[in-house]
Short mmCIF file of N, CA and C in Angstrom, two decimals:
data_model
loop_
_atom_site.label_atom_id
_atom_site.label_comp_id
_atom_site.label_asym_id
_atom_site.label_seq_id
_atom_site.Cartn_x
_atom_site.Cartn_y
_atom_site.Cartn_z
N UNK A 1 23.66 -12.87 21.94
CA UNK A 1 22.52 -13.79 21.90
C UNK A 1 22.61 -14.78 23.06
N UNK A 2 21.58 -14.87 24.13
CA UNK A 2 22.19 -15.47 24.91
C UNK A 2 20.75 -16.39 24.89
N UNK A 3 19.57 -16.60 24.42
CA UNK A 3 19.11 -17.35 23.47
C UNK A 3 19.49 -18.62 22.90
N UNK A 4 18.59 -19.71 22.69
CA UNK A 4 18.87 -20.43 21.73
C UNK A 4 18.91 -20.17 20.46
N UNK A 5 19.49 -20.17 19.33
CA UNK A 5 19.57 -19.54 18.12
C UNK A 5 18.04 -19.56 17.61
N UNK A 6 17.79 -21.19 18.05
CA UNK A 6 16.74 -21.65 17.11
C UNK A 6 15.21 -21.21 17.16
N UNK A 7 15.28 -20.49 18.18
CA UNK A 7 13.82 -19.51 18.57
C UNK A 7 14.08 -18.61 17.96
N UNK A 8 14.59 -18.15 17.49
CA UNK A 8 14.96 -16.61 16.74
C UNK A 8 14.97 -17.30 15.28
N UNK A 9 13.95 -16.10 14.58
CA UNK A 9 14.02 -16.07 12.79
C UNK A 9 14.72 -14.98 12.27
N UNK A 10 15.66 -14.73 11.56
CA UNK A 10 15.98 -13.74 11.06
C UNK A 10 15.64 -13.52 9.83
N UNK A 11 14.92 -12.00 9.29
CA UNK A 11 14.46 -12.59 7.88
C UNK A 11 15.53 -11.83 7.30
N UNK A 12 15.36 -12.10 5.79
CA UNK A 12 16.58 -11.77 4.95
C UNK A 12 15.92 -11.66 3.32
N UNK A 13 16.74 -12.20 2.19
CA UNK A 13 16.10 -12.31 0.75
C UNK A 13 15.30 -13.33 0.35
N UNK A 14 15.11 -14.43 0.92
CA UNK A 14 14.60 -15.29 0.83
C UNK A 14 12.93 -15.18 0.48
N UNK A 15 11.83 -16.02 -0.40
CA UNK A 15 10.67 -15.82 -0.29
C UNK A 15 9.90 -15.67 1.17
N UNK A 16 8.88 -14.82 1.06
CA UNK A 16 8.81 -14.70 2.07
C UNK A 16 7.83 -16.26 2.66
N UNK A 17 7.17 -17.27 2.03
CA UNK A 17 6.67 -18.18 2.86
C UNK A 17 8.11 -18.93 3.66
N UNK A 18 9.19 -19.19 3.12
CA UNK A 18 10.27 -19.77 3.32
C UNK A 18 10.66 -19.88 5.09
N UNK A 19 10.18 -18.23 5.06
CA UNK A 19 10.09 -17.38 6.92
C UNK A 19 8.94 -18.18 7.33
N UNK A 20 7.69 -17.67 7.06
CA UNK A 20 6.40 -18.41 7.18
C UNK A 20 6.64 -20.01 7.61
N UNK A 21 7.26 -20.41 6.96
CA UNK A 21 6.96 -22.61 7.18
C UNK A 21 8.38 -22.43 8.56
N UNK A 22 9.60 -21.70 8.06
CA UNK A 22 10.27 -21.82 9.80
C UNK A 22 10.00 -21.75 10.73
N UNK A 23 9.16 -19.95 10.71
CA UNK A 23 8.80 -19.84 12.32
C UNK A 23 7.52 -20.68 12.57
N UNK A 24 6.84 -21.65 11.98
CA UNK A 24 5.63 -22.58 12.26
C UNK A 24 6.65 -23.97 12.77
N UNK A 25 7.48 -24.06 11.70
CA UNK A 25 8.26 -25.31 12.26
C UNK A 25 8.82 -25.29 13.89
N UNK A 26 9.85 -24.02 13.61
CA UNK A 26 10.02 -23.61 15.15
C UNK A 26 8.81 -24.10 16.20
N UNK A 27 7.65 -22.94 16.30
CA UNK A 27 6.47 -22.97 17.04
C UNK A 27 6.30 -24.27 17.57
N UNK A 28 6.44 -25.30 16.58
CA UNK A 28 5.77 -26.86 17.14
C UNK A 28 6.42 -27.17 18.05
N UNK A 29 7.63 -26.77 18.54
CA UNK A 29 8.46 -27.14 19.61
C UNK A 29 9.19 -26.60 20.49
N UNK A 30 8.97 -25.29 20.06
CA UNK A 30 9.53 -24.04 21.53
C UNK A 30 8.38 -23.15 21.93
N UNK A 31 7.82 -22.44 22.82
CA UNK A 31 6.81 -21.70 23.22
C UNK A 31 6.68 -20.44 22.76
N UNK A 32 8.13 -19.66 22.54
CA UNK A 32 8.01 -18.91 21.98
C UNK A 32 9.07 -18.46 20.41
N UNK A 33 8.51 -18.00 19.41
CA UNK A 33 9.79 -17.60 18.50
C UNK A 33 10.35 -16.14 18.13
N UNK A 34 11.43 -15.67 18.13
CA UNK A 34 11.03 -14.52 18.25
C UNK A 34 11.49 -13.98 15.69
N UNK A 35 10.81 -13.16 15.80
CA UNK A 35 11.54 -12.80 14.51
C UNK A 35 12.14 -11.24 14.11
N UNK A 36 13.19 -11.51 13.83
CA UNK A 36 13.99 -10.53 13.79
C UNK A 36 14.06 -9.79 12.53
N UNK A 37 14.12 -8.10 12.13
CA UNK A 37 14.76 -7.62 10.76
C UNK A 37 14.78 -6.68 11.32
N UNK A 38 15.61 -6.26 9.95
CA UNK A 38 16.40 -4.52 10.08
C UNK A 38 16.09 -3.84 8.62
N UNK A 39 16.01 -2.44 8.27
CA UNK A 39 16.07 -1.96 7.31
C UNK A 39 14.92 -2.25 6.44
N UNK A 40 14.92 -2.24 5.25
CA UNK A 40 13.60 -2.48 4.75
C UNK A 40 12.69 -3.57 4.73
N UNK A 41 13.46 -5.03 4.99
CA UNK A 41 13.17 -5.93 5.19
C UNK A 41 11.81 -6.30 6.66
N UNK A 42 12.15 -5.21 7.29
CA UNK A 42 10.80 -4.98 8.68
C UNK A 42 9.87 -5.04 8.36
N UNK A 43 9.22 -4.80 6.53
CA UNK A 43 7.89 -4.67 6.70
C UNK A 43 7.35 -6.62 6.30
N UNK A 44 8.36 -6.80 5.50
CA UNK A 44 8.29 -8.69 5.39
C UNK A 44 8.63 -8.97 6.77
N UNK A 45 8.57 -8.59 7.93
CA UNK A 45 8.97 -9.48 9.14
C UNK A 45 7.55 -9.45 9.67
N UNK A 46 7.21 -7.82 9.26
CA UNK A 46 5.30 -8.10 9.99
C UNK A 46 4.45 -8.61 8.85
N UNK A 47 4.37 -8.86 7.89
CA UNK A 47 4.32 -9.79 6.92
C UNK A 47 3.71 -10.89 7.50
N UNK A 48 5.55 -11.51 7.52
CA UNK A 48 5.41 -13.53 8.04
C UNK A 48 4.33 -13.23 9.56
N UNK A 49 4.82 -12.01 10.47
CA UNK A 49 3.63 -12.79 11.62
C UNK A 49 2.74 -12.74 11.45
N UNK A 50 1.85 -12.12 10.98
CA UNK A 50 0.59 -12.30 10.12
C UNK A 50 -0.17 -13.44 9.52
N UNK A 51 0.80 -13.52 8.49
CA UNK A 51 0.55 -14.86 8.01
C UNK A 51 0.64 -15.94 8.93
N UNK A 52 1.86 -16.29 9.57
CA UNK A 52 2.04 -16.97 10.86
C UNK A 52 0.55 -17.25 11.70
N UNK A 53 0.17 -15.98 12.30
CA UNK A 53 -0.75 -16.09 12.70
C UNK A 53 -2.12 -16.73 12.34
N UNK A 54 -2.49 -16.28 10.97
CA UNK A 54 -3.41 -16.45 10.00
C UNK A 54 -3.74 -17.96 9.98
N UNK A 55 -2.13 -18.89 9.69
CA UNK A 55 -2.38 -19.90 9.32
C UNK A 55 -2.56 -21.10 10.64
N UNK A 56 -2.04 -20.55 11.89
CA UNK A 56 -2.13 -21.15 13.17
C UNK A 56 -3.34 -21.09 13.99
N UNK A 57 -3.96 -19.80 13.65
CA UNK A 57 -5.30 -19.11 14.09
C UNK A 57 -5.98 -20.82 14.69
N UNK A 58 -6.68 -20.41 16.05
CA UNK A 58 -5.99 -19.82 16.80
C UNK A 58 -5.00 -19.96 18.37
N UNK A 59 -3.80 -20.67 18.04
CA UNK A 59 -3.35 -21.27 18.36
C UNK A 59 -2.17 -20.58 19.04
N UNK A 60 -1.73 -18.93 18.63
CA UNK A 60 -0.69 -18.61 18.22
C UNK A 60 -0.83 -17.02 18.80
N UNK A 61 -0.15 -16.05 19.62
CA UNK A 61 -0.85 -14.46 19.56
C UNK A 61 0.59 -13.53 19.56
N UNK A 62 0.53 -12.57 18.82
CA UNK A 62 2.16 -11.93 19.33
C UNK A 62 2.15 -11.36 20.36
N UNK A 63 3.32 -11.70 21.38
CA UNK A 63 3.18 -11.56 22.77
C UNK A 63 3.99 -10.46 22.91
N UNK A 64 4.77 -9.85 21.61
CA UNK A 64 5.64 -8.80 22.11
C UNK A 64 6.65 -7.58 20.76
N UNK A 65 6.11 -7.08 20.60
CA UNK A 65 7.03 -6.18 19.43
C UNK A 65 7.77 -5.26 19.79
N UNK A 66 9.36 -5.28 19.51
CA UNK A 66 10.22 -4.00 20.24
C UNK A 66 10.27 -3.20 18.74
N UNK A 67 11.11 -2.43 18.46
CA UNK A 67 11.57 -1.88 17.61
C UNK A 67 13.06 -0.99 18.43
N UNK A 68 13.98 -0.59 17.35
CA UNK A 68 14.87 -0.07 18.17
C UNK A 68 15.92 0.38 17.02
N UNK A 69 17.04 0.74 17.10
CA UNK A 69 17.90 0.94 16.02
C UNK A 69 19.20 0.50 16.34
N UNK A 70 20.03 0.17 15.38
CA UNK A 70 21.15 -0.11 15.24
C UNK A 70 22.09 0.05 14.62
N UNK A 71 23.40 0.35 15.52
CA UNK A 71 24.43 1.18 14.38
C UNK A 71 24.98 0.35 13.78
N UNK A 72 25.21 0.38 12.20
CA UNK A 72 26.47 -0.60 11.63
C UNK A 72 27.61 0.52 10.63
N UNK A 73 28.22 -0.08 10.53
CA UNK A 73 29.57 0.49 9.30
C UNK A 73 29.56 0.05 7.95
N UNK A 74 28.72 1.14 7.32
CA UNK A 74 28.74 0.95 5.88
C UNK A 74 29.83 0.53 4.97
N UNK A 75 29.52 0.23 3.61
CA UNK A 75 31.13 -0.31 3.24
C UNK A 75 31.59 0.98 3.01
N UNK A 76 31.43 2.16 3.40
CA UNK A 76 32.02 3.16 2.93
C UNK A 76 33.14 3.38 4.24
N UNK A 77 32.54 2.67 5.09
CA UNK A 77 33.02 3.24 6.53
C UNK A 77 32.58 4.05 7.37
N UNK A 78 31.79 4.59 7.07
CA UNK A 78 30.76 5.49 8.00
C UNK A 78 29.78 4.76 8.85
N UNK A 79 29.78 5.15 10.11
CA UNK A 79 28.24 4.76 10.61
C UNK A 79 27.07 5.10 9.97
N UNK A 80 26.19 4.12 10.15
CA UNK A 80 24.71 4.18 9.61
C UNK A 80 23.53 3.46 10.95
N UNK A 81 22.56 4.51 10.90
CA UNK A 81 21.95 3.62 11.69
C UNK A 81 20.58 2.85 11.03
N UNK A 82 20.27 1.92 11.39
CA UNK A 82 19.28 0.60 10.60
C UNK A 82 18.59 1.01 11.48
N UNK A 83 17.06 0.99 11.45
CA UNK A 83 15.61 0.67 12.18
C UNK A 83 15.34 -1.07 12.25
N UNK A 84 15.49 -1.21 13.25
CA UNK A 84 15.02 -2.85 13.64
C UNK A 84 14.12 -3.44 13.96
N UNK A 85 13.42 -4.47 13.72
CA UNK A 85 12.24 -4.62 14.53
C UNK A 85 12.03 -6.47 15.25
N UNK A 86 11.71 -6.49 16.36
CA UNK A 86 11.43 -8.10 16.67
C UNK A 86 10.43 -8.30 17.15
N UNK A 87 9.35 -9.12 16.61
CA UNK A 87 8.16 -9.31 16.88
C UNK A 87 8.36 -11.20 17.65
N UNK A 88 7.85 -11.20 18.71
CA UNK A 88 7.68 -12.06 19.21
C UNK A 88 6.48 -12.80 19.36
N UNK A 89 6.16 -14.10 18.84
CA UNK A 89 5.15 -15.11 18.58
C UNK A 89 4.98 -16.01 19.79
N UNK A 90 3.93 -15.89 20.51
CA UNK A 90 3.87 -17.09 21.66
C UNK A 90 2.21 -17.82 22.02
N UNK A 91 2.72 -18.91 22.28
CA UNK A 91 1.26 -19.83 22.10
C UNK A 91 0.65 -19.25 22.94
N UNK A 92 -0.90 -19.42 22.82
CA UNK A 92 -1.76 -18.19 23.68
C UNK A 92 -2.06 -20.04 24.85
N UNK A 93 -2.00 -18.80 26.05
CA UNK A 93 -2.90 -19.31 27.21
C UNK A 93 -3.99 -19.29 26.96
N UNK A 94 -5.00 -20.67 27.15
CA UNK A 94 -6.39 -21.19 27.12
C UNK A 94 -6.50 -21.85 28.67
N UNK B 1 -12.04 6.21 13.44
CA UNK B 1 -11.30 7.17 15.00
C UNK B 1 -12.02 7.73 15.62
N UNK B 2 -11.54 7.57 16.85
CA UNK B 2 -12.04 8.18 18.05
C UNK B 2 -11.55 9.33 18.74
N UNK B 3 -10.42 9.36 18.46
CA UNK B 3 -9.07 9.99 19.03
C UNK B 3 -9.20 11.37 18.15
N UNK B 4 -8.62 12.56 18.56
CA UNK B 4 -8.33 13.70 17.42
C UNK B 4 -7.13 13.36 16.67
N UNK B 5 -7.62 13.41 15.38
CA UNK B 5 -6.92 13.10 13.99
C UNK B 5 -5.70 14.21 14.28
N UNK B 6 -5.23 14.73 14.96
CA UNK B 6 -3.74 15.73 14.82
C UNK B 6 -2.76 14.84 16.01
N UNK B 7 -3.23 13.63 16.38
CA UNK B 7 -2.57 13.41 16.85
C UNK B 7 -1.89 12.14 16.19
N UNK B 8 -2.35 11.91 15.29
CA UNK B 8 -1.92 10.70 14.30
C UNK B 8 -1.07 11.19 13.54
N UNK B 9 0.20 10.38 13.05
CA UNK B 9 0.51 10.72 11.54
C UNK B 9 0.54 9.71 10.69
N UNK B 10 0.34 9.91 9.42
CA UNK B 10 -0.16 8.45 8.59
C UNK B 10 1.09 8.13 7.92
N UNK B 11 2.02 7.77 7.77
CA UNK B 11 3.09 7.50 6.55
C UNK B 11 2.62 7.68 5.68
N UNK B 12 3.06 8.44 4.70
CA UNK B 12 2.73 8.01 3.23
C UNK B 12 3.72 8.09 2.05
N UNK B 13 3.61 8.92 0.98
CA UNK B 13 4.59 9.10 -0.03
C UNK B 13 6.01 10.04 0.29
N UNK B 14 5.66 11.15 0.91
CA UNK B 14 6.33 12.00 0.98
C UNK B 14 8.00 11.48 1.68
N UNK B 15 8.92 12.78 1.34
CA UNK B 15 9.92 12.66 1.99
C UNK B 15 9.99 12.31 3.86
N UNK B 16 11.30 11.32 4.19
CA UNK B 16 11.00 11.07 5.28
C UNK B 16 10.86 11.98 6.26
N UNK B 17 11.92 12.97 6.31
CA UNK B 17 12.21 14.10 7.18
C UNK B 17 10.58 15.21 7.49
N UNK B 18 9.58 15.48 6.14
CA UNK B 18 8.50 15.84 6.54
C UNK B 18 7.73 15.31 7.30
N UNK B 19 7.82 13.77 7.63
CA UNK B 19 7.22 12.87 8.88
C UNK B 19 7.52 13.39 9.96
N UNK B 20 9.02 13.34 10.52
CA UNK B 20 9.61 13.51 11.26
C UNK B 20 9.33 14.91 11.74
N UNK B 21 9.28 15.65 11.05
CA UNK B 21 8.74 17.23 11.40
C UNK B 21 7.08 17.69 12.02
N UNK B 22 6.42 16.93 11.65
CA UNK B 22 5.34 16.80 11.83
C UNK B 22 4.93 16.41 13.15
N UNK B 23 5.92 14.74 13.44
CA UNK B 23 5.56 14.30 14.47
C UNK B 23 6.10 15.51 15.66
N UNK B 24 7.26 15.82 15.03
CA UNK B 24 7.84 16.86 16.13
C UNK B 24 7.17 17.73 16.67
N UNK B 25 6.42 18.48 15.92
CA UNK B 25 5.31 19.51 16.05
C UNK B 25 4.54 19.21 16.85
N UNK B 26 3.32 17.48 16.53
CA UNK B 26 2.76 17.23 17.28
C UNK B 26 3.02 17.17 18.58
N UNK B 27 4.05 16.71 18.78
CA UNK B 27 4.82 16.23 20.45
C UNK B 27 4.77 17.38 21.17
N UNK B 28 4.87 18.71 20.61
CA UNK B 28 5.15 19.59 21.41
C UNK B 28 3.72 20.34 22.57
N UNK B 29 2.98 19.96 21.39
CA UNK B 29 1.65 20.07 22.60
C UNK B 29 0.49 19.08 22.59
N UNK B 30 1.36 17.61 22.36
CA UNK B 30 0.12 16.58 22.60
C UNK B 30 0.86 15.74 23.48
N UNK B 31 0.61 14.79 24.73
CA UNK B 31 1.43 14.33 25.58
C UNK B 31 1.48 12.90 24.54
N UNK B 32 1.18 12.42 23.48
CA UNK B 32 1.07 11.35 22.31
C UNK B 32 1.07 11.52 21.16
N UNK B 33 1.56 10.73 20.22
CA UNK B 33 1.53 10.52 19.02
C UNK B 33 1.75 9.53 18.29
N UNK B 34 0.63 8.77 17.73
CA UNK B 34 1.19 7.52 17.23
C UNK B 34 1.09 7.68 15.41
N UNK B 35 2.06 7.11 14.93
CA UNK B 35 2.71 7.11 14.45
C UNK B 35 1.59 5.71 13.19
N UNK B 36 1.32 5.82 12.44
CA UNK B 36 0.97 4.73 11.23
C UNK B 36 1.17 4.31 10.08
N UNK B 37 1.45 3.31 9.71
CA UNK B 37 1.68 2.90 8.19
C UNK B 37 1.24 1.89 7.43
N UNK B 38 1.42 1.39 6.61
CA UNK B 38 0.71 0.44 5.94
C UNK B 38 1.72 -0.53 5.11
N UNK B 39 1.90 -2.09 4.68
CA UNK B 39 2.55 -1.99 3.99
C UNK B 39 3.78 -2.03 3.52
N UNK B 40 4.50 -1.15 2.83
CA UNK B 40 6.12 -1.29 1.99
C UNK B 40 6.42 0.26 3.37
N UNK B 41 5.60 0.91 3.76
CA UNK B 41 5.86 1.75 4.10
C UNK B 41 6.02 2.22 5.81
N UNK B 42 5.79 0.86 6.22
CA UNK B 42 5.92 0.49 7.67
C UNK B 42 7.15 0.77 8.15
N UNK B 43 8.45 0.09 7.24
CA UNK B 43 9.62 0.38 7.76
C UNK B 43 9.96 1.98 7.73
N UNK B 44 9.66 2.79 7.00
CA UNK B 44 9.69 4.04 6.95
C UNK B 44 9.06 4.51 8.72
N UNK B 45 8.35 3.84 8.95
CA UNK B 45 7.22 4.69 10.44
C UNK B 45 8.75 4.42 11.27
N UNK B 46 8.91 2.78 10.91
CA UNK B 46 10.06 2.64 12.23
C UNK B 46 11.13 3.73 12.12
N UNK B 47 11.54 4.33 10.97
CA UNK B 47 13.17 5.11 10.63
C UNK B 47 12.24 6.57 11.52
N UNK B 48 11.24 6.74 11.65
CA UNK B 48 10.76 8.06 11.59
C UNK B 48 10.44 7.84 13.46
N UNK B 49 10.19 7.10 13.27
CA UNK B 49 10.39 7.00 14.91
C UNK B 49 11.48 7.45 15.64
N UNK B 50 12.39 6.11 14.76
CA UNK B 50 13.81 6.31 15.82
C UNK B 50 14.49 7.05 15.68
N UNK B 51 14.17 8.20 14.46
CA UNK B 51 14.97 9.84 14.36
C UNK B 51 14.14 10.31 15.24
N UNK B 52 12.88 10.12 15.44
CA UNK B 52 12.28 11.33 16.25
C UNK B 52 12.84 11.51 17.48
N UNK B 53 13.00 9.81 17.83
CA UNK B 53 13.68 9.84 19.78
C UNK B 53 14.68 10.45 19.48
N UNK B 54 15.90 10.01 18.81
CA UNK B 54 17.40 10.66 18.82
C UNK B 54 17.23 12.23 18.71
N UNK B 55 16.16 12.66 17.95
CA UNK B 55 16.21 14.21 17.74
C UNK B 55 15.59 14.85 19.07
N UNK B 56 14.75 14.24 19.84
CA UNK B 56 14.62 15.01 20.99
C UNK B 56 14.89 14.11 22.22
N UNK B 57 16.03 13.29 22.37
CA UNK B 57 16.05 12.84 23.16
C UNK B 57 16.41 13.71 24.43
N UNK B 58 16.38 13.28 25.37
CA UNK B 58 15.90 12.41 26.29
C UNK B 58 14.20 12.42 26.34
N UNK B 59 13.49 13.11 25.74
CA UNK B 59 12.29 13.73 26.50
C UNK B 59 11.13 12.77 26.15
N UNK B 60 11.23 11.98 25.05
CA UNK B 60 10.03 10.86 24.95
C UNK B 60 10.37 9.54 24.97
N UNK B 61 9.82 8.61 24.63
CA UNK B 61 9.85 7.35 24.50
C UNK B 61 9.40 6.25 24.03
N UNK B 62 9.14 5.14 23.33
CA UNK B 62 7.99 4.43 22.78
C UNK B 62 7.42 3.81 23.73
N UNK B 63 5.91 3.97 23.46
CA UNK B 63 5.05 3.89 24.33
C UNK B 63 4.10 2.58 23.95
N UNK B 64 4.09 2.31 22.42
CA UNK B 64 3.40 1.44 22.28
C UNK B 64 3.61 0.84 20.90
N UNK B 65 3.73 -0.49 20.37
CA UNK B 65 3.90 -0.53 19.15
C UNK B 65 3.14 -1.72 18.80
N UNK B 66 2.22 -1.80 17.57
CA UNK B 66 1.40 -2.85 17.53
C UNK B 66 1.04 -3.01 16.12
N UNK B 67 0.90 -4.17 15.64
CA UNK B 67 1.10 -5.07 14.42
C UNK B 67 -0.55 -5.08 14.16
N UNK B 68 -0.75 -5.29 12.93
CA UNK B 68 -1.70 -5.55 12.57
C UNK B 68 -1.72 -6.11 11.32
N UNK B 69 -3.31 -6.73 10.88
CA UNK B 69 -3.21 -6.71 9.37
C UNK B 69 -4.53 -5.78 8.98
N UNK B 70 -4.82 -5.74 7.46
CA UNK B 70 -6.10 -4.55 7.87
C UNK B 70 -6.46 -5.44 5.94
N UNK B 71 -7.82 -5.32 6.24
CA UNK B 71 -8.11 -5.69 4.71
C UNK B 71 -9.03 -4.89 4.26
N UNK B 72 -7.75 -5.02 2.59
CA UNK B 72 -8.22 -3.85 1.81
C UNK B 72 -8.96 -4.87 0.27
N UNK B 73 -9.68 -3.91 -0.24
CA UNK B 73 -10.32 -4.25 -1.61
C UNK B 73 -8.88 -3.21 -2.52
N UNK B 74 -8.69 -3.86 -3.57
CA UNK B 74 -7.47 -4.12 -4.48
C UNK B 74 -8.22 -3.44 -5.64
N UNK B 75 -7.41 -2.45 -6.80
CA UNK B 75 -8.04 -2.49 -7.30
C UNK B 75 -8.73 -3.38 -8.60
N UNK B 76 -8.03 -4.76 -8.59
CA UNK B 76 -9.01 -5.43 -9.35
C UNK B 76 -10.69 -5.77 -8.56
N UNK B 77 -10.52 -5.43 -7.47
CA UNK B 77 -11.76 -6.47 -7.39
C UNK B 77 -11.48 -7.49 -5.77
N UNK B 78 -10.21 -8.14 -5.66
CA UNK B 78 -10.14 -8.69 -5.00
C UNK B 78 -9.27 -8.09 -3.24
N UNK B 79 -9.85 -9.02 -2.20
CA UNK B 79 -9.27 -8.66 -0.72
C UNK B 79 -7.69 -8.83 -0.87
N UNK B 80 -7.54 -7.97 -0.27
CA UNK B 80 -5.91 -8.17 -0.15
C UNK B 80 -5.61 -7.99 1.55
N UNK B 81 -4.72 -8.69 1.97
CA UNK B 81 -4.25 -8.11 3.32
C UNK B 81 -3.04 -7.70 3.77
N UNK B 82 -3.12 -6.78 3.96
CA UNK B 82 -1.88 -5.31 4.16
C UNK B 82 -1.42 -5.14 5.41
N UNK B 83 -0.22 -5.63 5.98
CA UNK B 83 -0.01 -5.41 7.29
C UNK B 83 0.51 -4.12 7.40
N UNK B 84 0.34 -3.89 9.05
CA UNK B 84 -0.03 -2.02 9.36
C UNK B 84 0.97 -2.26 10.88
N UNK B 85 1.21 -1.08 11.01
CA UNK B 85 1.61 -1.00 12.56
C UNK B 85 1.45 0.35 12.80
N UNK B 86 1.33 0.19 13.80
CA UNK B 86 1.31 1.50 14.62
C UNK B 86 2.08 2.00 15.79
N UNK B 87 3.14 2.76 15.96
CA UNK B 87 3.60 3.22 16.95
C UNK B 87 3.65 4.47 17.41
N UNK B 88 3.51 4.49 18.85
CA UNK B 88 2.89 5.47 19.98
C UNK B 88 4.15 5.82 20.84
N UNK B 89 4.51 7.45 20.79
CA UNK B 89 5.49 7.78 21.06
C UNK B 89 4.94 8.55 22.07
N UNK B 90 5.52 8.95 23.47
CA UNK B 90 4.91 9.71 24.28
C UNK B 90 5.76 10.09 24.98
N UNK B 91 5.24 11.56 25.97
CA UNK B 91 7.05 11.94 26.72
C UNK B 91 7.05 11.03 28.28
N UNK B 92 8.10 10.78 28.34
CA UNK B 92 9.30 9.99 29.25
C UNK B 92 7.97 10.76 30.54
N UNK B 93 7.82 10.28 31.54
CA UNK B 93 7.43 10.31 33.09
C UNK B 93 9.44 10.33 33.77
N UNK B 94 9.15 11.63 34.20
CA UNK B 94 10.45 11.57 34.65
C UNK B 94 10.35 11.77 36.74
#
C-alpha cells in the first residue's frame, strides 16, 4: 500500500450503510476514495458505490473499476484464489 | 440491445463452471464478450472472469468493466435498486 490508508475502504461484515457514511466521510476531504473487496463481499462493494453515488449525486462519478484475483492460503493450507474488486470514487470535474 | 445477444452471457443460477464454458465458446469466434450480472450474483461474473483469463491465458484480457445500478419493480409492488456490472473480455492485441 503505498497509499494513504485513509482513501482506501475496505469492506468486510459490517452493515452495509456503515461503508456508505465512511467512504462519504472520506470524500469530504480527499479527491479520491478508493473501495476495496474480495470474495463474496464484491457485490456489497458495488452496493456502497451506488449508494455513495446516489446520495452525493451529483457531486461524485466512479472514475475507475479494476477487478483482478488473489491468491491466499486457506486454513487448510492450500492455495485459493479470491476474485477482487476496487472501485474508485472521484469528484467529477465541472 | 443492440449488440448480438451470443455475445453476452447473463449470470444466473446455474453452476459456475457452465458460465465459464460458455464464455469460452463465445471467445472462440467473437473478438468480445461481456460478461453480466445482477445483484448477489455479480461476484460470481468476477470468479467467472478470472477463471476464464487463467484458462486461456495468455490470449485475452479485460477490456472493460462497469458498475451500474438498474431499477427493478419487486415483487410486492415496490422499486428496488439492484446493482449490475458488466465485464468485457476481449483477445490481447499482440
Amino acid at each position: 500500500m503505498s497509499n494513504n490508508s485513509n482513501d482506501t475502504i475496505f469492506i468486510g461484515k459490517k452493515p452495509l450503510m456503515t461503508y456508505v457514511t465512511s467512504t462519504i466521510v472520506q470524500l469530504a476531504t480527499k479527491p479520491s476514495v478508493t473501495i476495496k473487496a474480495r470474495g463474496l463481499t464484491t457485490s456489497t462493494a458495488i452496493d456502497v458505490s451506488q449508494i455513495v453515488l446516489k446520495k452525493t449525486k451529483p457531486a461524485f462519478e466512479i472514475s475507475n473499476v479494476s477487478i483482478n484475483s488473489e491468491s491466499l492460503v486457506s486454513t487448510d493450507g492450500r492455495n485459493r484464489d479470491v476474485s477482487a474488486i476496487e472501485i474508485t470514487i472521484a469528484r467529477k470535474n465541472s
